[in-house]
Structures are given as C-alpha cells and as structure tokens.
Short mmCIF file of C-alpha atoms in Angstrom, two decimals:
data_model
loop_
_atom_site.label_atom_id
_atom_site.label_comp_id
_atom_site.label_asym_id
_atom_site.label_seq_id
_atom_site.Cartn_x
_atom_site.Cartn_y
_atom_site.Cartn_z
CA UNK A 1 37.47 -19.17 30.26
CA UNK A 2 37.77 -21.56 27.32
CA UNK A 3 34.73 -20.68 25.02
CA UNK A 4 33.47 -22.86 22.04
CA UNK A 5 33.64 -20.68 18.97
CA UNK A 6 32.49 -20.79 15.89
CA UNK A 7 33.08 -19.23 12.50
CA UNK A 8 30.57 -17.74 9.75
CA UNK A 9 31.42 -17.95 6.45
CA UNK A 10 29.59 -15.74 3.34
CA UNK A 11 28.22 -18.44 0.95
CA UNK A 12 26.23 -16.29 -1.09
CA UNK A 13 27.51 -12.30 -0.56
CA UNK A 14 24.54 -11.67 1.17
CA UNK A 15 25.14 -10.50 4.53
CA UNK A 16 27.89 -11.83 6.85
CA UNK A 17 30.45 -14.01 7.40
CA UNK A 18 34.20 -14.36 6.25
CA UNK A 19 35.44 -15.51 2.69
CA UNK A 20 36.02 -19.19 2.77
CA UNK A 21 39.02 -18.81 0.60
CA UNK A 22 40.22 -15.75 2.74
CA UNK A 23 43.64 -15.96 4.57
CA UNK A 24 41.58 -14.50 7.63
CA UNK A 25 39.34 -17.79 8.08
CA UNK A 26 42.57 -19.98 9.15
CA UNK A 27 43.65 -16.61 10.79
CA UNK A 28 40.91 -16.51 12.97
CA UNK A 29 40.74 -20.00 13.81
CA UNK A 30 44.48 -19.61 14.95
CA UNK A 31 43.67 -17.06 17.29
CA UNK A 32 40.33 -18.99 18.78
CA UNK A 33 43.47 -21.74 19.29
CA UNK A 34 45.92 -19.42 20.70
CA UNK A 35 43.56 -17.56 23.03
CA UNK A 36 42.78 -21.27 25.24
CA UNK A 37 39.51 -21.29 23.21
CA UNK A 38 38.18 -24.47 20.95
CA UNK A 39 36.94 -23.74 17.46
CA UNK A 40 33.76 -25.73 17.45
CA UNK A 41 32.70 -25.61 13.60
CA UNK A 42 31.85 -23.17 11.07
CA UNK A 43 28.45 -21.94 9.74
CA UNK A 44 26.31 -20.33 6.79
CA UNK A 45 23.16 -18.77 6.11
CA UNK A 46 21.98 -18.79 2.57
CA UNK A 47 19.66 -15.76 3.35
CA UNK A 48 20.05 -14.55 -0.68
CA UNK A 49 17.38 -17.81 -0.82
CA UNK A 50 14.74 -16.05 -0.28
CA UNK A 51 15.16 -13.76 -3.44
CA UNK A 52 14.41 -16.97 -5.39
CA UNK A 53 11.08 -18.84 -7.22
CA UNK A 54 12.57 -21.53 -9.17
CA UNK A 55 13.20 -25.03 -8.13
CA UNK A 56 16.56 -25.47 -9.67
CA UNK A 57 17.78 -21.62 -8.68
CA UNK A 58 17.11 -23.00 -4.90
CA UNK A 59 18.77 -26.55 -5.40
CA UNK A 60 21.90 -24.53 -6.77
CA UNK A 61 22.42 -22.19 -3.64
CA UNK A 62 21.70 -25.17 -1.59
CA UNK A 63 24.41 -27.03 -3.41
CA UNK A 64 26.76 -23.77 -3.11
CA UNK A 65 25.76 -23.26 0.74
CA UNK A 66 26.97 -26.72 1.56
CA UNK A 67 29.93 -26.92 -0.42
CA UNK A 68 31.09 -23.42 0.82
CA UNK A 69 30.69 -24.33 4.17
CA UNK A 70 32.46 -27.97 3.53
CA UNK A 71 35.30 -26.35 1.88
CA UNK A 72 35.84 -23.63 5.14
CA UNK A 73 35.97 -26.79 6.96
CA UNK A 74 38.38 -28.57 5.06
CA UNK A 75 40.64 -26.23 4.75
CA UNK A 76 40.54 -25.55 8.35
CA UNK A 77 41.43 -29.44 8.70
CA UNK A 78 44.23 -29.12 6.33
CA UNK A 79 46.01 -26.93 8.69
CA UNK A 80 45.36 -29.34 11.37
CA UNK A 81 42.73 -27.55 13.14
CA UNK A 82 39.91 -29.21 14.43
CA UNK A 83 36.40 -28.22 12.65
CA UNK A 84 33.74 -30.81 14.25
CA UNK A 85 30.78 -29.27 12.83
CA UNK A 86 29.47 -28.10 9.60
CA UNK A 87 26.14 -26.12 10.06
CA UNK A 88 23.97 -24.59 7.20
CA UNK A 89 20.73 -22.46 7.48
CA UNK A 90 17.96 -21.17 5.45
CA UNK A 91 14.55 -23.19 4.86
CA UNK A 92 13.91 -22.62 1.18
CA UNK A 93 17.83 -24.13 0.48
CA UNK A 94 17.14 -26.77 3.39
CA UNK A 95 14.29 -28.21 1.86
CA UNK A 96 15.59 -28.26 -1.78
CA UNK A 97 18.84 -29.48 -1.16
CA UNK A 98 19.49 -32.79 -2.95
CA UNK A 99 22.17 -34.09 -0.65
CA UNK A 100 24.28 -32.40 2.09
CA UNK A 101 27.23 -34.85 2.49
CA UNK A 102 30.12 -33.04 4.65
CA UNK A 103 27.25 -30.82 6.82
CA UNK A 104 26.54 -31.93 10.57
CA UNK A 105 23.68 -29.34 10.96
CA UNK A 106 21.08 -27.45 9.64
CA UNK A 107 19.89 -24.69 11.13
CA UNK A 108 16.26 -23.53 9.21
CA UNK A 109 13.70 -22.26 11.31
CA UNK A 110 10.50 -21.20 9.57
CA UNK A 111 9.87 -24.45 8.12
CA UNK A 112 8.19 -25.33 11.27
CA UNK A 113 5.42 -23.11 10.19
CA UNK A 114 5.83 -21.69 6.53
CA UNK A 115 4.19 -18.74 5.57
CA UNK A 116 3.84 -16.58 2.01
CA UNK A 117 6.98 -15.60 1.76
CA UNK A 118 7.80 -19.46 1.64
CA UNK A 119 5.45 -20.46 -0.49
CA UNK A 120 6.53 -17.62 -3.06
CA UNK A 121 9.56 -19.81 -3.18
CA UNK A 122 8.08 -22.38 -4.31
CA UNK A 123 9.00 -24.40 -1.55
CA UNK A 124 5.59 -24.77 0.03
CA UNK A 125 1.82 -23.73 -0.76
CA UNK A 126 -0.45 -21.67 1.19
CA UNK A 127 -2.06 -25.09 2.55
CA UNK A 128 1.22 -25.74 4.24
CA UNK A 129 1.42 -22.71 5.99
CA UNK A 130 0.68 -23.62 10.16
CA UNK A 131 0.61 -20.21 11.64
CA UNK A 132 -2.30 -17.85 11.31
CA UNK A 133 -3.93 -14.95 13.50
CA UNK A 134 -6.97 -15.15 14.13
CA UNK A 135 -9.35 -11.99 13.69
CA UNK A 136 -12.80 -10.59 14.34
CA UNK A 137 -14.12 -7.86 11.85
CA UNK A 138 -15.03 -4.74 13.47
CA UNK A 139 -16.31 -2.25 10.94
CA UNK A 140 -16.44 -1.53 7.80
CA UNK A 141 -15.96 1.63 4.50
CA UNK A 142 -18.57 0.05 2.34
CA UNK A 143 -17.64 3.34 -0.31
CA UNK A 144 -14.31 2.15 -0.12
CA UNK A 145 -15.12 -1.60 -0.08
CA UNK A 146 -13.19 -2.31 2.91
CA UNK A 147 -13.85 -4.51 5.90
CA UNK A 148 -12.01 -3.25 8.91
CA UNK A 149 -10.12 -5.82 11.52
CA UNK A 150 -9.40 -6.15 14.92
CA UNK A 151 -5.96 -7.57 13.71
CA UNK A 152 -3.16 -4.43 13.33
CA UNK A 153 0.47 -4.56 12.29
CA UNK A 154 0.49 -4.94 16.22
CA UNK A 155 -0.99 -8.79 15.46
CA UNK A 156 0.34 -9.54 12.24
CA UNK A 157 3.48 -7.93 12.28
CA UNK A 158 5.18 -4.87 10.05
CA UNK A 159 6.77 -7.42 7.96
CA UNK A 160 6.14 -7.22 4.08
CA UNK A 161 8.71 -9.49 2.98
CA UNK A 162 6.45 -10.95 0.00
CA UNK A 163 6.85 -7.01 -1.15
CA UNK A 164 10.58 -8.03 -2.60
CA UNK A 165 9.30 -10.88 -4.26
CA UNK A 166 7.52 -12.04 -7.42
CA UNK A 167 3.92 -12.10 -5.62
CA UNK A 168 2.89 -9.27 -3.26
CA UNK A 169 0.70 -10.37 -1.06
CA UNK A 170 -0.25 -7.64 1.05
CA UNK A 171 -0.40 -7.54 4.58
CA UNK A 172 -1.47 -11.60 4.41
CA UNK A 173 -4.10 -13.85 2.69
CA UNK A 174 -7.64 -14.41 4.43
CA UNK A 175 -9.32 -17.40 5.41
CA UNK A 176 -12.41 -18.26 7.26
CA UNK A 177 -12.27 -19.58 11.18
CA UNK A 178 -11.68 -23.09 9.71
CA UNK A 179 -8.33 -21.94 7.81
CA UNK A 180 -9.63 -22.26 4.39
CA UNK A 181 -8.80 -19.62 2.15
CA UNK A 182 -11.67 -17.21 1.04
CA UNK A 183 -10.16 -16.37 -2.75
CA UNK A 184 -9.34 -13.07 -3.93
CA UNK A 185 -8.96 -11.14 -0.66
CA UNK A 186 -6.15 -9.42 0.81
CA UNK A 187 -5.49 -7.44 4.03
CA UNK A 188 -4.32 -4.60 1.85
CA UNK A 189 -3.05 -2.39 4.56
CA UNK A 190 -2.44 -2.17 8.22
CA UNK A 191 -2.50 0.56 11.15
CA UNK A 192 -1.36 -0.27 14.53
CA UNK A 193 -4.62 -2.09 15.81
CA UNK A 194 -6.39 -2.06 12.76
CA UNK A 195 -6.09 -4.18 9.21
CA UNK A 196 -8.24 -3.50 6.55
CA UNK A 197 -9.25 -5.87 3.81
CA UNK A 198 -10.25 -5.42 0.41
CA UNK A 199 -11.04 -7.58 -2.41
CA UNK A 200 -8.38 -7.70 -4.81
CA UNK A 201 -10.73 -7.31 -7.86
CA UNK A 202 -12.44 -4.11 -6.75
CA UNK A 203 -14.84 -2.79 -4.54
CA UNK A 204 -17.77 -4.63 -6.54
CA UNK A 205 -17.70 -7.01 -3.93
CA UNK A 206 -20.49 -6.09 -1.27
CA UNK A 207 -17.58 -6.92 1.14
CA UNK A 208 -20.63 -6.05 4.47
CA UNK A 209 -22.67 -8.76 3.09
CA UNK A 210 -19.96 -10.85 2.76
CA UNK A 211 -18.28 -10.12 6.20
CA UNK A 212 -20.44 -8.96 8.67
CA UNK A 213 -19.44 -7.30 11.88
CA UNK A 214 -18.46 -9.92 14.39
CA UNK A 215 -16.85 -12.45 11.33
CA UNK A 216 -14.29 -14.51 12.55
CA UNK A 217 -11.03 -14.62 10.24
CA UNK A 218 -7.50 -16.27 9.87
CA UNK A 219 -4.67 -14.13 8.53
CA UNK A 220 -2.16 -16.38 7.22
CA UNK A 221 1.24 -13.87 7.14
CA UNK A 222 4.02 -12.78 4.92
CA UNK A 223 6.87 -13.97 7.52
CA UNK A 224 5.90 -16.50 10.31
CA UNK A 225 9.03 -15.60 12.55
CA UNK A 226 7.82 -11.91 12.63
CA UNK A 227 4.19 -12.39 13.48
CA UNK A 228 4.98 -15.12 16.03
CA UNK A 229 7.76 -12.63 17.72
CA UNK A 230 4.05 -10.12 18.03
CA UNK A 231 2.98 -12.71 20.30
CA UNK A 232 3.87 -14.37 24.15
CA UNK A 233 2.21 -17.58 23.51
CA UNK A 234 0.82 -20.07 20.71
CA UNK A 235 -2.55 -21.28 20.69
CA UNK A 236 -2.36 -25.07 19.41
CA UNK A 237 -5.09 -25.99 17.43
CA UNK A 238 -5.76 -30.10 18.28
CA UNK A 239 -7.68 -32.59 17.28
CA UNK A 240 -11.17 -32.40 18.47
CA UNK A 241 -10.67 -28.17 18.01
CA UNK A 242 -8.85 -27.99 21.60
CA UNK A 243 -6.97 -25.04 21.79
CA UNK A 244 -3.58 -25.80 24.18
CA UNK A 245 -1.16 -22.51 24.68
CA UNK A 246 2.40 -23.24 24.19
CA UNK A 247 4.33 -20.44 25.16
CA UNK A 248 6.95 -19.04 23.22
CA UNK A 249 10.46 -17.60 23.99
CA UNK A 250 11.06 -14.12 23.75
CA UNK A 251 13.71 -11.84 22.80
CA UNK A 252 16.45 -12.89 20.94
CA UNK B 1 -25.20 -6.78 30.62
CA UNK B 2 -25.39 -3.37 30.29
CA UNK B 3 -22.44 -1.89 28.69
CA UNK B 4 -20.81 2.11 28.29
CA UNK B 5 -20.33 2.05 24.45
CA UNK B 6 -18.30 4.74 22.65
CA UNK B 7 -18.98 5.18 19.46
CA UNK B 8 -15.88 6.69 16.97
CA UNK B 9 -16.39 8.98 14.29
CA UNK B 10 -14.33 10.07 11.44
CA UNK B 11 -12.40 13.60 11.50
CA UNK B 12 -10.05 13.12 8.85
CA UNK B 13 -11.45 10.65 6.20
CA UNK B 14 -8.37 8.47 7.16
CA UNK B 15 -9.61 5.14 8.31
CA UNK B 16 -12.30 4.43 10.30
CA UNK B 17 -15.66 5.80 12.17
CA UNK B 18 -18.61 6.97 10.92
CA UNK B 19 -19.21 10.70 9.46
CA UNK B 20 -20.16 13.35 11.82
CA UNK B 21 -23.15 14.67 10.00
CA UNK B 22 -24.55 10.81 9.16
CA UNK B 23 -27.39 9.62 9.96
CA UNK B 24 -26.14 6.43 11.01
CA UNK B 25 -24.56 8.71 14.24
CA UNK B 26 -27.92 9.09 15.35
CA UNK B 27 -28.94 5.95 14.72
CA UNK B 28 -26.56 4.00 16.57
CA UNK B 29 -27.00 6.04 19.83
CA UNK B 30 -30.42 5.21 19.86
CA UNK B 31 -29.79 1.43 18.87
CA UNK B 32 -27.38 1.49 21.99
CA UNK B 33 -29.88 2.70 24.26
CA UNK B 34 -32.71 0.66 22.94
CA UNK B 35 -30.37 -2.27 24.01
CA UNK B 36 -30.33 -1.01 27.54
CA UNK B 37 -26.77 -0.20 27.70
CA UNK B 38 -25.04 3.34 28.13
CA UNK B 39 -23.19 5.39 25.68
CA UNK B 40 -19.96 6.60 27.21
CA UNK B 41 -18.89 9.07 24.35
CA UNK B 42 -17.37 9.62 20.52
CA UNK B 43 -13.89 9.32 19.70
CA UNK B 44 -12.12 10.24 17.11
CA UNK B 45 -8.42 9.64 16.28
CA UNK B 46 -6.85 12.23 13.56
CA UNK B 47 -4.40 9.54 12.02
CA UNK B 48 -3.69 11.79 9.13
CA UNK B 49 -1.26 14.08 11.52
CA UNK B 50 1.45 11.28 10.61
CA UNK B 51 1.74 12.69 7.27
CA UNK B 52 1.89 15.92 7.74
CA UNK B 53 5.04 18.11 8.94
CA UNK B 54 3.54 21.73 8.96
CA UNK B 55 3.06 23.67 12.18
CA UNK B 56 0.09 25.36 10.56
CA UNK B 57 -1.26 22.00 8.86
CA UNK B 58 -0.81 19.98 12.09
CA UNK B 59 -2.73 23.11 13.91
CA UNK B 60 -5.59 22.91 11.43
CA UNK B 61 -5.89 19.08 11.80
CA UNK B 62 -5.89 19.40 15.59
CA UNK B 63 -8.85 22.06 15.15
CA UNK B 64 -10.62 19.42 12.71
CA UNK B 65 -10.31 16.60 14.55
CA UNK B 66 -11.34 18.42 17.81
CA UNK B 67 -14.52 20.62 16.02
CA UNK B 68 -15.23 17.13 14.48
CA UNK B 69 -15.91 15.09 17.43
CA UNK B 70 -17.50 18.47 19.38
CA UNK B 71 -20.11 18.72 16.87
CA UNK B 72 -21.03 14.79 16.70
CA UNK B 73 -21.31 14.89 20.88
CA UNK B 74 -23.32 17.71 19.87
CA UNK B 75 -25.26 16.30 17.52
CA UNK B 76 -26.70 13.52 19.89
CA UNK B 77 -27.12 15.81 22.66
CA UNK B 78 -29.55 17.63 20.86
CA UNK B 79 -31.71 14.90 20.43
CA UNK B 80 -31.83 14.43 24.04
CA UNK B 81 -29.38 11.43 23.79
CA UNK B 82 -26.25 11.49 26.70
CA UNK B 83 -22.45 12.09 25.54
CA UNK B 84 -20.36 12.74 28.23
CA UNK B 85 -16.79 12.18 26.75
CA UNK B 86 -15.43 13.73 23.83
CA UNK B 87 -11.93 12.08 23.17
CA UNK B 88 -9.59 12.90 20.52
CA UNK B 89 -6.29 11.30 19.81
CA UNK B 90 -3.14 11.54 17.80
CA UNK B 91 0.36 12.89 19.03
CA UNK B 92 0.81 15.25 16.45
CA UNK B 93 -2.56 17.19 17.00
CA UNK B 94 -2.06 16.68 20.79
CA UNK B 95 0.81 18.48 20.90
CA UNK B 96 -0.58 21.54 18.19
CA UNK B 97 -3.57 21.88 19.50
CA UNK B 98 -4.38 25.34 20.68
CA UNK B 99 -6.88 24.67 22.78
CA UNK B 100 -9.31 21.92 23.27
CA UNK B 101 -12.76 23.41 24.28
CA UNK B 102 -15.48 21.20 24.67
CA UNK B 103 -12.85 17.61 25.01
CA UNK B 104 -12.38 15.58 28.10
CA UNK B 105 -10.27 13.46 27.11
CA UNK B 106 -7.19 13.36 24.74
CA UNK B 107 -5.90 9.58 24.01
CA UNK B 108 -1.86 10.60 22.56
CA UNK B 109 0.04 7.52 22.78
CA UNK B 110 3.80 7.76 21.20
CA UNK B 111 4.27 11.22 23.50
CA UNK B 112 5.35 9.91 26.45
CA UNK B 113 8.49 7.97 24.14
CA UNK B 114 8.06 10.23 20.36
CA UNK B 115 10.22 8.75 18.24
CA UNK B 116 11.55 9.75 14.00
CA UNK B 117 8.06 9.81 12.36
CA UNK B 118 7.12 12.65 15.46
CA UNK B 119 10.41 14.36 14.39
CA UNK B 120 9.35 14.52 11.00
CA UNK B 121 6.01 15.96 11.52
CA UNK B 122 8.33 18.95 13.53
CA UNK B 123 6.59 18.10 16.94
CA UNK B 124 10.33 17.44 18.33
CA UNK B 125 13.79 17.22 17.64
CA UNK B 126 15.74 14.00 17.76
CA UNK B 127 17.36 14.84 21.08
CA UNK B 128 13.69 14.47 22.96
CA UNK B 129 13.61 10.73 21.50
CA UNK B 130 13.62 8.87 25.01
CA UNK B 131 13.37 5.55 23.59
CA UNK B 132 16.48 4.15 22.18
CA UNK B 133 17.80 0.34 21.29
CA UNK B 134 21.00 -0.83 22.59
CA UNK B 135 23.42 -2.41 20.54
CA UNK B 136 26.93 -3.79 20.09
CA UNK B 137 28.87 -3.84 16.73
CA UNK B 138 29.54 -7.86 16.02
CA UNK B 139 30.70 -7.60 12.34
CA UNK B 140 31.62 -5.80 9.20
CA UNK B 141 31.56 -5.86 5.41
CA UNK B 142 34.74 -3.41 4.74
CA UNK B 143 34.19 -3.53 1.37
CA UNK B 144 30.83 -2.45 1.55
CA UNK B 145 31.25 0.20 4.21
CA UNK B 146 29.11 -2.14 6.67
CA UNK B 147 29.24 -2.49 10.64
CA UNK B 148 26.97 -5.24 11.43
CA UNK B 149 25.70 -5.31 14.89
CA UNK B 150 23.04 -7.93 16.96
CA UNK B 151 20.04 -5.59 16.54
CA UNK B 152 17.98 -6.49 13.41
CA UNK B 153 14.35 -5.58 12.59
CA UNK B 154 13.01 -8.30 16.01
CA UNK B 155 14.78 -5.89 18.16
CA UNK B 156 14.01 -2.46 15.97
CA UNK B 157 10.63 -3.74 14.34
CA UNK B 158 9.88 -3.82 10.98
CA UNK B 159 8.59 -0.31 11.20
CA UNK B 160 9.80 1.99 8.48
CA UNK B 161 7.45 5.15 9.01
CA UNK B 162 9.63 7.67 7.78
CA UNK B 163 9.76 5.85 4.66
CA UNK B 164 6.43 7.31 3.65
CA UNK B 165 6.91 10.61 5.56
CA UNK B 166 9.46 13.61 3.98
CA UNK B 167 12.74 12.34 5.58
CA UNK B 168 13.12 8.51 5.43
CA UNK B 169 15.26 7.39 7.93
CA UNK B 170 16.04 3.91 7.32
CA UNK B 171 15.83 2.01 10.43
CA UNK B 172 16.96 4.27 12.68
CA UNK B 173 19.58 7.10 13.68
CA UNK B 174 22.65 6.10 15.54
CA UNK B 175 24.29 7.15 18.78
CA UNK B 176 27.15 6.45 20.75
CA UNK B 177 26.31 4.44 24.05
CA UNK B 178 25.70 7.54 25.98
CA UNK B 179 22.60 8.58 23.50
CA UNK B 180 24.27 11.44 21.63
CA UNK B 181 23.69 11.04 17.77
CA UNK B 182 26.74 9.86 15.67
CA UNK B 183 25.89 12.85 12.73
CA UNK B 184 26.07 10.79 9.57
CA UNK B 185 24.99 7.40 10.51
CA UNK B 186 21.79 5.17 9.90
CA UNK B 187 20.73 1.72 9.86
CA UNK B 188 20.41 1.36 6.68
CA UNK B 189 19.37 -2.28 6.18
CA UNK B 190 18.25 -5.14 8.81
CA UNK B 191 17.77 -8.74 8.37
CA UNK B 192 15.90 -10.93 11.38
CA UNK B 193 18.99 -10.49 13.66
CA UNK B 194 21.12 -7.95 12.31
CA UNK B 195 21.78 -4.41 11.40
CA UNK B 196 23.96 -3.17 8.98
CA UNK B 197 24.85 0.59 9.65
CA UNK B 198 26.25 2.97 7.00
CA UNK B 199 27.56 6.10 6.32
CA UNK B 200 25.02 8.30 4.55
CA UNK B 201 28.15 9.96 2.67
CA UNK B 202 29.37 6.52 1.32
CA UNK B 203 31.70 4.08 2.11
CA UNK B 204 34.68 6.52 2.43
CA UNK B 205 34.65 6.56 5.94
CA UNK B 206 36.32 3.76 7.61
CA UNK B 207 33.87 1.74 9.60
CA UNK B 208 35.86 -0.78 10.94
CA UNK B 209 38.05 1.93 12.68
CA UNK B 210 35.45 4.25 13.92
CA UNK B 211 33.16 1.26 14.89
CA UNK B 212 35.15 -1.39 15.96
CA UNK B 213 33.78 -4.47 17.24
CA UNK B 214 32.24 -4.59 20.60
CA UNK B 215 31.25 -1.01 20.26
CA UNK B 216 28.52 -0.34 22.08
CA UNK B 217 25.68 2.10 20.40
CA UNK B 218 22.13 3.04 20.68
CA UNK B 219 19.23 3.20 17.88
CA UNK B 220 16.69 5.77 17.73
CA UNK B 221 13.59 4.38 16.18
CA UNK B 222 11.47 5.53 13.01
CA UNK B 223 8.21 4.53 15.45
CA UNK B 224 8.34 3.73 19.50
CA UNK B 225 5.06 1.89 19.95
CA UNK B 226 6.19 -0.67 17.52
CA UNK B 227 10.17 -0.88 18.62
CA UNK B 228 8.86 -0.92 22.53
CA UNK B 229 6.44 -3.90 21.57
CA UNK B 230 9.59 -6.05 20.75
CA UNK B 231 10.13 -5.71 23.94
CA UNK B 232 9.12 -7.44 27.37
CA UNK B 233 10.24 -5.00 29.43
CA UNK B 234 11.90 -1.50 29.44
CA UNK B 235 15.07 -0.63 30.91
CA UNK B 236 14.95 2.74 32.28
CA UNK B 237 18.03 5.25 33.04
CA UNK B 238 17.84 6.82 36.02
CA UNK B 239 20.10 9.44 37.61
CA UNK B 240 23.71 7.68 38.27
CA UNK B 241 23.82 5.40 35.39
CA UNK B 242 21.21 2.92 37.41
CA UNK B 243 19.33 0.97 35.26
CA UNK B 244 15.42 0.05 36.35
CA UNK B 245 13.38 -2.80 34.37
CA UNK B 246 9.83 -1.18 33.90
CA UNK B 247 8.05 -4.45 32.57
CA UNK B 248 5.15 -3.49 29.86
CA UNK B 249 1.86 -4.77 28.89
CA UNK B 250 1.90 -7.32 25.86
CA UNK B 251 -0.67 -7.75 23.98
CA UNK B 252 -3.49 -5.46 22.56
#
C-alpha cells in the first residue's frame, strides 16, 4: 500500500525528530521513495517554547522553527524529491512568529483555549484563558485555612506544568461562577477527588466566611490539553448563559 | 427529600473530616436528623498509608484508622443517635489490617489493579501489577540513550506518586510485550504524546539495538486509578491471548 509519509525534524534539541542537516533526512526520504510510498512533507514541534517568558526569546525559536523546517524541505527539493508541505507546531512560537514564509501548516493546539502555562509565556493573560472546571466547595480545615473542593486531580488533571516555569501556580487559579478571578488564591494541592485551596498570603484569611459550603468555583488550569483529556464532553458557555455539550474525542 | 447522609471523620490528620472526639460530630448527627433525613454512617479514609512503606507502620495506621471511625460510630450511638455503617478505606491499610472488628464496610479502590506507589508501601511486588500500558517504540535519540515510543503522560497520566514516596519511579517500569519487566528500564521523561525510556545505568547500553523500532512493550504505572482514567475502556487478557474490552465508568 502506498502510504503518505512524513518526516520530523529536531528544530530545537528538544525531543524528536531527525537533524535537518543529517545525511539520514535525504536517506529516509529515499527509502519512503523506494518503498512505493510518497513523502508528503516534513514537520517540527518547537516544544523547548514552553521553557520561555520573553517576547523576543519566543519570536527567535519561532524564527528558528520555521527556517529549520524550510531548510529540511529545501534540501529535500534539491535532490529532486518532492516535499509539498512544510508544517510547524507549538502555540507560544505560533503566535509570536513574525512571518512564516516557506511553511504550509501550523499545527498549535492549545491556543484554542490557553491556560497558565500559556500565559506564563507571555503569550496570553489569564483573561484569555477559555477552559475552566467548574467546582462546588465541600468542606473546609479552618486551622489550616483551607477550603476543600469537589474538583480532584481526577477534574483538573495531574498536570503541573507551570511548576517548570517562572510562576508556579499551583494546581490552578480560582475564580467565582462568573469566571472572574478572586485574587490571591490558589488550589494549592490536589487528591484524587478532592482540591484544596488556600490563600496564598496565609491562613489570615477567614477562607469559611469567604467560601461557604455549597460555593460555586471556576478552576482555570495549568495545561488546557490535560484537563480537557479528564473529561468526555465540553460544556459551552453561550450567550444568554446556555450551556450546549460538545463532545470531545478521546484517546489519542 | 429525605436523604441517608454519611458523615466522614478524620483518622489520620491527612485531609479531610471532622475529629472523632469534636463536638461538631455530635452536632451534625443531630442537625441531620432535625432535617428529617437519615444518617447512613462515618467514613473515614486513612490517606496517609501512601506514604508509608513499613509493615508495622501500615499495621498501626490500619488499627488507627479502623479504632478511629469505631469510636466516632460509637460516639453517636451513645447518645441514642443511629450509625449503622462504619467504612474505612485505603489500600494500604486494607490489605494490613489485622482484623476489622466493629467495620462493615471497607471502600479499597487501587486493589483490584495496585500499581508502583502500592509496591512501594511493600503491599506487593511489581509482578501483581495487573494494569499495564501498551506501547510501541516509534523513535530514538542515540545520542542521548533515548527510545521514544507513542505513550506519553495522556496515555500514562501525569501521575508521578513515587516521586514523593522512597523509590521514585519515573513514569513507569518497562516490560516486554508479554508483561515481564525489562530489569533496568524506566520511562524516564514524557511529553503529551511521547515517552522517552532510558537505561537507569546510563546511556551505555545500546537502545536502538535492544529496542528497535516497532517494538512492542508494556508500562507499569506509578498509580492505576489515574493511568486507567485515560482510558475509555480496558482491554482485558484472558486465557489464550484473547483480548476482552471491559468499558469503564468516566467521570466522578
């Protein structure tokens, strides 16, 4: 069977992919040719990007993705190989890219919702961010100054990617029903079916005054493609407060 | 309505529920029954146990949690009020328990799978593990000693529970397709879709001939109830190499 195949290229030594100087790029794309198969472009994935805060850190790897990727290509062509597409990922060097002449696709996903890790970027601010779970307090450690949530790791997922970056930020920021964000607290910590949340400037905060039993809350999260993935559907918030479910693939 | 309320108390001072000697025990009992519904029980859940990986510690906890949640059902049955169920939970003290007088019910979750964090606490052994993710090898970083195969952290999960536990165990132990553990091995890193496996002796060995591409190989998890939950469905093994989808409950 005559497959369309496609090559990844490392544009930033963070993961996978072949050199794009290497001798085994145009070797590979020989064999895809010799084996009745069609080389159908090659790709990237910037994925160091999220490491980064700085505006002009991000346009550079976005600049470096797409001319990595451009050069794989041409020197593909220069062989005489065909190499139809050029396809870069990653939102934060997606949206900071100044110009991607030579690229035929880009492939960022989480800019569709955002989320902290994003806006630790730079890329975005917590205002932007589109994806939030919504919560109900259940209890409370008044010694400890915690309110307790019906929202677990299960919900929100395991994912502390804002932990490797300049801003921890916890299991997620909190907002009210209404998606406003209620400053200074933090769901500090997580069981399976349980968050907890604590104000980040102590326990002076008379947090079961402040959030009774039965409070509803928004979580926004560290990584929106990990707290989605805890899910089977979305719950689309429309005009008019609506709620629509859009269901949501699964597995991967 | 009239509803059978349960009401948890706190064994082991490790998240939530309210003391077994409060006040606020009593209270609530009678608050439930002034409301004209039914209390069903106390529960307590001895989260602790993860932490722990002592036969005589995980014995004592067992006996804490269990004497705990006795005495609070005994509490409010001296005053007249009804507790039928006494319900502990917690795999670890499940399974060290040595004896459970005065419980009806014992609410153990990860048992039925265990998983790495249960072979830290020295409840099992790796080989009772009966949950496993399989994998194929799609990539490597010679250099770097790295086979790369298609299961990241959305098939895995984000859980790293050994981290905080004795033994960390990255992502995961590996094993060869038929479930027997590759000695040596671990996922030591994952991205969204990816896992990079390593040898825990350095990058002497050579992974690109002992793992070639295609391989097939199987993941035991640092935690089950979060690695299942990536999941829509389980496949189960039965006698003859068949393989049985056992769908599961989503959601929480």
């Amino acid at each position: 069977m005559a497959l369309e195949l496609w090559i990844e290229v490392d544009a930033d030594g963070h993961r996978a992919g072949l050199p794009v100087d290497s001798d085994e790029l145009l070797e590979l794309a020989r064999a895809i040719e010799r084996a009745g198969s069609t080389l159908g472009g090659v790709l990237a994935h910037a994925g160091s990007s999220y490491g980064l805060s700085d505006a002009d850190a991000l346009r550079a790897l976005a600049e470096q993705e797409r001319a990595a990727c451009v050069h794989a290509a041409e020197r593909l062509r220069a062989t005489g190989l065909p190499c139809p597409n050029v396809s870069v990922g990653s939102t934060p060097t997606a949206l900071s890219a100044k110009g991607l002449p030579g690229v035929t696709e880009v492939r960022a996903g989480v800019y569709v919702f955002l989320d902290l890790m994003m806006a630790n970027t730079g890329i975005c601010t917590p205002d932007d961010i589109a994806l939030s779970v919504l919560t109900t307090v259940i209890g409370h450690q008044p010694a400890r100054g915690w309110a307790i949530v019906d929202a677990g790791w299960m919900a929100l997922s395991r994912d502390r990617g804002t932990q490797g970056q300049g801003a921890d930020q916890g299991y997620g920021w909190v907002c009210n029903a209404e998606g406003e964000v209620i400053d200074g607290l933090r769901v500090t910590e997580c069981n399976q079916e349980h968050g907890i949340i604590q104000h980040l400037r102590g326990a002076a905060l008379d947090i079961v005054d402040r959030l009774p039993v039965g409070t509803q809350l928004r979580i926004l999260p560290n990584h929106a493609c990990a707290t989605g993935a805890q899910f089977s559907a979305y719950r689309a918030l429309l005009p008019g407060g609506l709620v629509a479910p859009w269901p949501r693939m699964k597995g991967w």
